[in-house]
Coordinates of C-alpha atoms in Angstrom, one line a residue:
X1 CA 103.1 84.0 92.6
X2 CA 101.1 87.1 93.6
X3 CA 99.9 88.9 96.6
X4 CA 96.1 89.6 96.6
X5 CA 95.3 93.0 98.1
X6 CA 91.6 93.4 99.0
X7 CA 90.6 97.1 99.2
X8 CA 93.8 97.8 97.2
X9 CA 92.4 101.0 95.6
X10 CA 91.8 102.6 99.0
X11 CA 94.0 105.0 101.0
X12 CA 96.3 102.6 102.9
X13 CA 95.8 99.8 100.3
X14 CA 97.0 101.9 97.4
X15 CA 100.2 102.9 99.2
X16 CA 100.8 99.3 100.2
X17 CA 100.4 98.2 96.5
X18 CA 103.1 100.8 95.6
X19 CA 105.5 99.4 98.2
X20 CA 104.8 95.8 97.1
X21 CA 105.4 96.6 93.4
X22 CA 108.6 98.5 94.3
X23 CA 109.8 95.4 96.2
X24 CA 109.1 93.4 93.0
X25 CA 106.0 91.5 94.3
X26 CA 103.3 90.6 91.7
X27 CA 100.1 92.2 92.9
X28 CA 96.4 91.5 92.2
X29 CA 93.9 94.1 93.5
X30 CA 90.3 93.4 94.4
X31 CA 88.1 96.4 95.3
X32 CA 84.4 97.2 94.9
X33 CA 85.2 101.0 94.6
X34 CA 82.6 101.8 97.3
X35 CA 85.0 104.2 99.0
X36 CA 87.8 104.5 96.4
X37 CA 88.3 105.5 92.7
X38 CA 89.5 103.5 89.7
X39 CA 91.9 106.4 88.8
X40 CA 94.1 105.2 91.7
X41 CA 95.3 102.3 89.6
X42 CA 96.6 104.6 86.8
X43 CA 98.4 106.7 89.5
X44 CA 100.0 103.5 90.9
X45 CA 101.2 102.6 87.4
X46 CA 102.5 106.1 86.9
X47 CA 104.5 105.9 90.2
X48 CA 105.9 102.4 89.8
X49 CA 106.0 101.9 86.0
X50 CA 104.1 98.7 86.6
X51 CA 100.5 97.7 85.7
X52 CA 98.3 96.2 88.4
X53 CA 95.9 93.4 87.7
X54 CA 92.5 94.6 89.0
X55 CA 89.1 93.1 89.6
X56 CA 86.1 95.2 90.6
X57 CA 84.6 92.7 93.0
X58 CA 83.0 92.7 96.4
X59 CA 84.6 90.2 98.7
X60 CA 81.1 89.0 99.7
X61 CA 80.8 87.6 96.1
X62 CA 82.3 84.2 96.7
X63 CA 81.8 83.0 93.2
X64 CA 83.7 86.0 91.8
X65 CA 86.4 85.7 94.4
X66 CA 86.8 82.0 93.7
X67 CA 87.4 82.9 90.0
X68 CA 90.2 85.4 91.1
X69 CA 92.0 82.6 92.9
X70 CA 91.5 80.2 89.9
X71 CA 92.9 82.8 87.5
X72 CA 96.0 83.8 89.5
X73 CA 98.6 82.0 91.5
X74 CA 98.0 83.7 94.9
X75 CA 100.4 83.0 97.7
X76 CA 99.2 85.4 100.3
X77 CA 96.4 88.0 101.0
X78 CA 96.6 91.5 102.6
X79 CA 93.1 92.2 103.7
X80 CA 92.1 95.9 103.8
X81 CA 88.5 95.8 102.4
X82 CA 86.1 97.1 105.0
X83 CA 83.9 100.0 106.0
X84 CA 85.9 102.3 108.3
X85 CA 84.0 105.3 109.5
X86 CA 83.5 105.2 113.3
X87 CA 80.5 107.6 113.3
X88 CA 78.8 105.9 110.4
X89 CA 79.2 102.5 112.2
X90 CA 77.3 103.9 115.1
X91 CA 74.4 104.9 112.8
X92 CA 74.5 101.8 110.6
X93 CA 75.8 99.0 112.7
X94 CA 74.2 96.2 110.7
X95 CA 75.9 97.5 107.5
X96 CA 79.3 97.3 109.3
X97 CA 78.8 93.9 110.8
X98 CA 77.5 92.5 107.5
X99 CA 80.3 94.0 105.3
X100 CA 83.3 93.7 107.6
X101 CA 82.7 90.4 109.4
X102 CA 80.7 88.5 106.8
X103 CA 83.0 89.8 104.1
X104 CA 86.0 88.5 105.9
X105 CA 84.3 85.1 106.5
X106 CA 83.6 84.8 102.8
X107 CA 87.2 85.7 101.9
X108 CA 88.6 83.1 104.4
X109 CA 86.3 80.4 103.0
X110 CA 87.5 81.1 99.5
X111 CA 91.1 81.2 100.7
X112 CA 90.7 77.9 102.5
X113 CA 89.2 76.2 99.5
X114 CA 92.1 77.5 97.3
X115 CA 94.7 76.3 99.9
X116 CA 96.0 79.8 100.5
X117 CA 96.5 80.1 104.2
X118 CA 98.6 83.2 104.6
X119 CA 96.9 86.5 105.5
X120 CA 97.9 89.9 106.9
X121 CA 94.9 91.7 108.4
X122 CA 94.3 95.4 108.6
X123 CA 93.2 95.8 112.2
X124 CA 93.1 99.0 114.4
X125 CA 94.1 100.5 117.7
X126 CA 90.4 100.9 118.3
X127 CA 90.4 97.3 119.5
X128 CA 92.0 98.5 122.8
X129 CA 88.9 100.5 123.7
X130 CA 88.8 103.2 126.4
X131 CA 90.2 101.5 129.5
X132 CA 93.8 100.6 128.5
X133 CA 96.4 103.2 129.4
X134 CA 98.9 104.4 126.8
X135 CA 101.4 103.3 125.6
X136 CA 99.2 100.6 124.3
X137 CA 100.8 97.1 124.2
X138 CA 99.7 94.0 122.2
X139 CA 99.3 92.0 125.4
X140 CA 96.5 94.3 126.7
X141 CA 92.8 93.2 126.6
X142 CA 91.0 94.0 123.4
X143 CA 87.3 93.3 124.1
X144 CA 86.3 96.8 125.0
X145 CA 86.0 98.5 121.7
X146 CA 83.4 101.3 122.1
X147 CA 81.9 101.5 118.6
X148 CA 80.7 99.0 116.0
X149 CA 83.6 99.6 113.6
X150 CA 86.1 98.8 116.4
X151 CA 84.2 95.8 117.5
X152 CA 84.2 94.4 113.9
X153 CA 88.0 94.4 114.2
X154 CA 87.8 92.7 117.6
X155 CA 85.6 90.0 116.2
X156 CA 87.7 89.4 113.1
X157 CA 90.9 89.2 115.2
X158 CA 89.2 86.5 117.3
X159 CA 87.9 84.8 114.1
X160 CA 91.5 84.6 112.7
X161 CA 92.9 83.4 116.0
X162 CA 90.3 80.6 116.2
X163 CA 91.0 79.6 112.6
X164 CA 94.7 79.4 113.2
X165 CA 94.1 77.3 116.3
X166 CA 91.8 74.9 114.4
X167 CA 94.3 74.6 111.4
X168 CA 98.0 74.9 112.2
X169 CA 98.7 75.5 108.5
X170 CA 97.5 79.1 108.7
X171 CA 99.9 82.0 109.0
X172 CA 98.2 85.2 110.3
X173 CA 99.5 88.6 111.2
X174 CA 97.2 91.2 112.8
X175 CA 98.4 94.8 112.3
X176 CA 96.9 97.3 114.7
X177 CA 97.2 100.7 113.1
X178 CA 97.2 103.9 115.0
X179 CA 96.4 107.2 113.0
X180 CA 97.7 107.0 109.4
X181 CA 98.2 110.4 107.7
X182 CA 100.3 111.7 104.9
X183 CA 100.6 110.7 101.3
X184 CA 103.1 109.4 98.8
X185 CA 105.9 111.9 98.3
X186 CA 105.0 112.2 94.6
X187 CA 101.7 113.7 95.4
X188 CA 99.9 111.3 93.0
X189 CA 98.1 109.2 95.6
X190 CA 96.7 110.2 99.0
X191 CA 93.7 110.2 101.2
X192 CA 90.5 111.1 99.3
X193 CA 87.5 110.9 101.6
X194 CA 83.9 111.1 100.3
X195 CA 82.0 114.0 101.6
X196 CA 83.0 115.7 104.9
X197 CA 86.2 114.0 106.1
X198 CA 86.0 111.9 109.2
X199 CA 89.7 112.1 109.9
X200 CA 91.7 115.1 111.1
X201 CA 94.4 115.5 108.4
X202 CA 92.1 115.5 105.4
X203 CA 89.9 118.0 107.2
X204 CA 92.9 120.3 107.8
X205 CA 94.0 120.0 104.1
X206 CA 90.5 120.8 102.9
X207 CA 90.5 123.9 105.1
X208 CA 93.9 124.8 103.7
X209 CA 92.7 124.4 100.1
X210 CA 89.6 126.5 100.8
X211 CA 87.1 123.7 100.4
X212 CA 86.0 124.0 104.1
X213 CA 85.9 127.2 106.1
X214 CA 87.5 126.1 109.3
X215 CA 88.5 123.2 111.4
X216 CA 86.5 122.1 114.4
X217 CA 88.7 120.9 117.3
X218 CA 86.6 118.7 119.4
X219 CA 87.4 119.0 123.1
X220 CA 89.6 121.4 125.0
X221 CA 89.4 119.9 128.5
X222 CA 91.3 116.7 128.0
X223 CA 94.1 115.8 130.5
X224 CA 96.8 116.7 128.0
X225 CA 99.4 119.5 127.7
X226 CA 97.1 121.8 125.7
X227 CA 93.7 120.3 126.5
X228 CA 93.2 118.6 123.1
X229 CA 93.2 114.9 122.4
X230 CA 96.6 113.2 121.9
X231 CA 97.1 110.6 119.2
X232 CA 99.8 108.6 117.5
X233 CA 100.1 109.8 113.9
X234 CA 102.0 107.5 111.5
X235 CA 102.9 108.3 107.9
X236 CA 101.0 106.1 105.5
X237 CA 104.2 105.0 103.7
X238 CA 105.7 103.8 106.9
X239 CA 102.5 101.9 107.6
X240 CA 102.6 100.4 104.1
X241 CA 106.1 99.2 104.6
X242 CA 105.0 97.4 107.8
X243 CA 102.9 95.1 105.6
X244 CA 105.9 94.0 103.6
X245 CA 107.6 93.1 106.9
X246 CA 104.5 91.2 108.0
X247 CA 104.4 89.2 104.8
X248 CA 108.0 88.2 105.3
X249 CA 107.2 87.2 108.9
X250 CA 104.3 85.1 107.8
X251 CA 106.6 83.1 105.6
X252 CA 108.9 82.4 108.5
X253 CA 106.4 81.6 111.2
X254 CA 103.0 79.9 111.2
X255 CA 100.2 80.8 113.7
X256 CA 99.1 84.3 114.8
X257 CA 101.3 87.3 115.2
X258 CA 100.1 90.7 116.5
X259 CA 101.8 94.0 116.1
X260 CA 101.1 97.7 116.8
X261 CA 102.1 100.0 113.9
X262 CA 102.7 103.4 115.3
X263 CA 105.4 105.9 116.1
X264 CA 105.2 105.5 119.9
X265 CA 104.8 109.3 120.2
X266 CA 101.7 111.2 121.0
X267 CA 100.8 114.6 119.4
X268 CA 97.8 116.7 120.2
X269 CA 95.3 118.0 117.7
X270 CA 96.8 121.5 118.1
X271 CA 100.3 120.1 117.8
X272 CA 99.3 118.7 114.4
X273 CA 97.7 122.0 113.4
X274 CA 100.7 124.0 114.4
X275 CA 103.1 121.7 112.6
X276 CA 101.0 121.9 109.4
X277 CA 101.0 125.7 109.6
X278 CA 104.7 125.9 110.2
X279 CA 105.8 123.4 107.5
X280 CA 103.4 124.6 104.8
X281 CA 103.2 128.3 105.7
X282 CA 99.4 128.2 105.7
X283 CA 97.1 129.5 108.4
X284 CA 94.4 127.0 109.5
X285 CA 91.4 128.8 111.1
X286 CA 89.9 126.6 113.8
X287 CA 87.3 126.8 116.5
X288 CA 87.1 124.8 119.8
X289 CA 84.0 122.6 120.0
X290 CA 82.7 120.2 122.7
X291 CA 84.3 116.9 122.9
X292 CA 82.7 114.0 121.1
X293 CA 81.2 111.0 123.0
X294 CA 83.7 108.1 123.2
X295 CA 86.8 110.1 122.4
X296 CA 89.6 109.4 124.9
X297 CA 92.3 111.8 126.2
X298 CA 95.5 110.0 125.0
X299 CA 96.2 107.1 122.6
X300 CA 99.6 106.1 121.5
X301 CA 101.5 102.9 120.7
X302 CA 104.2 100.8 122.3
X303 CA 105.7 99.8 118.9
X304 CA 108.7 98.0 120.3
X305 CA 107.5 94.5 119.4
X306 CA 107.3 95.4 115.7
X307 CA 110.8 96.8 115.9
X308 CA 112.2 93.7 117.6
X309 CA 110.3 91.0 115.6
X310 CA 109.7 92.6 112.2
X311 CA 112.7 94.9 112.1
X312 CA 110.3 97.7 111.3
X313 CA 110.1 101.2 112.7
X314 CA 108.8 104.5 111.4
X315 CA 111.2 106.7 109.5
X316 CA 109.1 109.8 108.7
X317 CA 108.5 112.7 111.0
X318 CA 105.4 114.7 111.8
X319 CA 106.7 117.4 109.5
X320 CA 107.0 114.9 106.7
X321 CA 103.4 113.8 107.3
X322 CA 102.2 117.5 107.1
X323 CA 104.3 118.3 104.0
X324 CA 103.2 115.2 102.1
X325 CA 99.5 115.7 103.0
X326 CA 99.6 119.2 101.7
X327 CA 101.6 118.2 98.6
X328 CA 98.8 115.7 97.7
X329 CA 95.9 118.1 98.4
X330 CA 97.4 121.1 96.7
X331 CA 98.2 119.0 93.5
X332 CA 94.7 117.4 93.7
X333 CA 92.2 120.0 95.0
X334 CA 89.3 117.8 94.0
X335 CA 91.0 114.5 94.9
X336 CA 91.0 112.0 92.0
X337 CA 88.1 113.8 90.3
X338 CA 90.2 116.1 88.2

């Protein structure tokens, strides 16, 4: 029996595939390579010594996805495949609603037809919107996402909850990520954004490698200790391990389970920059810029539920995140395009 990982060649997906293989799961990866590279699969095999069965398929292609289920004994699905850039979602909302929501509906229809009713869904802390105070708890309202990307996660969470209510055989876990950074300690896989990075850490590492001239720090007037926004940064390997725990929980308990995956600690943008400089002995030039619309002052998790119910908690420090991010970037200055 195998675990199907949609979007398994992406940043979080690839790290999760590594953890699955190292826990002796069989893995099948489906990815359309829209925002990922085929070279990732070779790197995964290099790290684990195990080959991954791969299909270059879009999850919207129901015929092709049906064939994947026909050719493999799939017992559960970890669903990462989605568009994920907040700014792009504001500019291209139809593209995001079509791909993320309709893609998930197509996947669930194929799963239902195949009799596979076990799914771990890659959600996001963006579902909490602007109005909930940190630390953010799973019981807080989630209908106030302030961008199309976040709202696609809200809709899919509702969709999965409705599906589980209608059919008690479904086992669903919704994992609300905070801010994943870092890379595998080998330096062989990591975050490899197309174009100008949307996220803070790859922007920092590209400044460090000389690919970008300086970091723009958006906002210096937030109600925080240094005026810059505070976020909950989690090492991608810790995040990946949370998916293994979620799979185990799905086997034990039907219905819908919801967990935050974060450290429960908030660090500011400048905290992260200073930690990166200290750990890696590299100066990061930056300039202070106006805050971006929609950005909030503080966002961090209450991760106690995952600790209590999944026996999961983060193990890696902010320094580990900074060290591993630079290890990846310095070994791969052009990403996977070496």
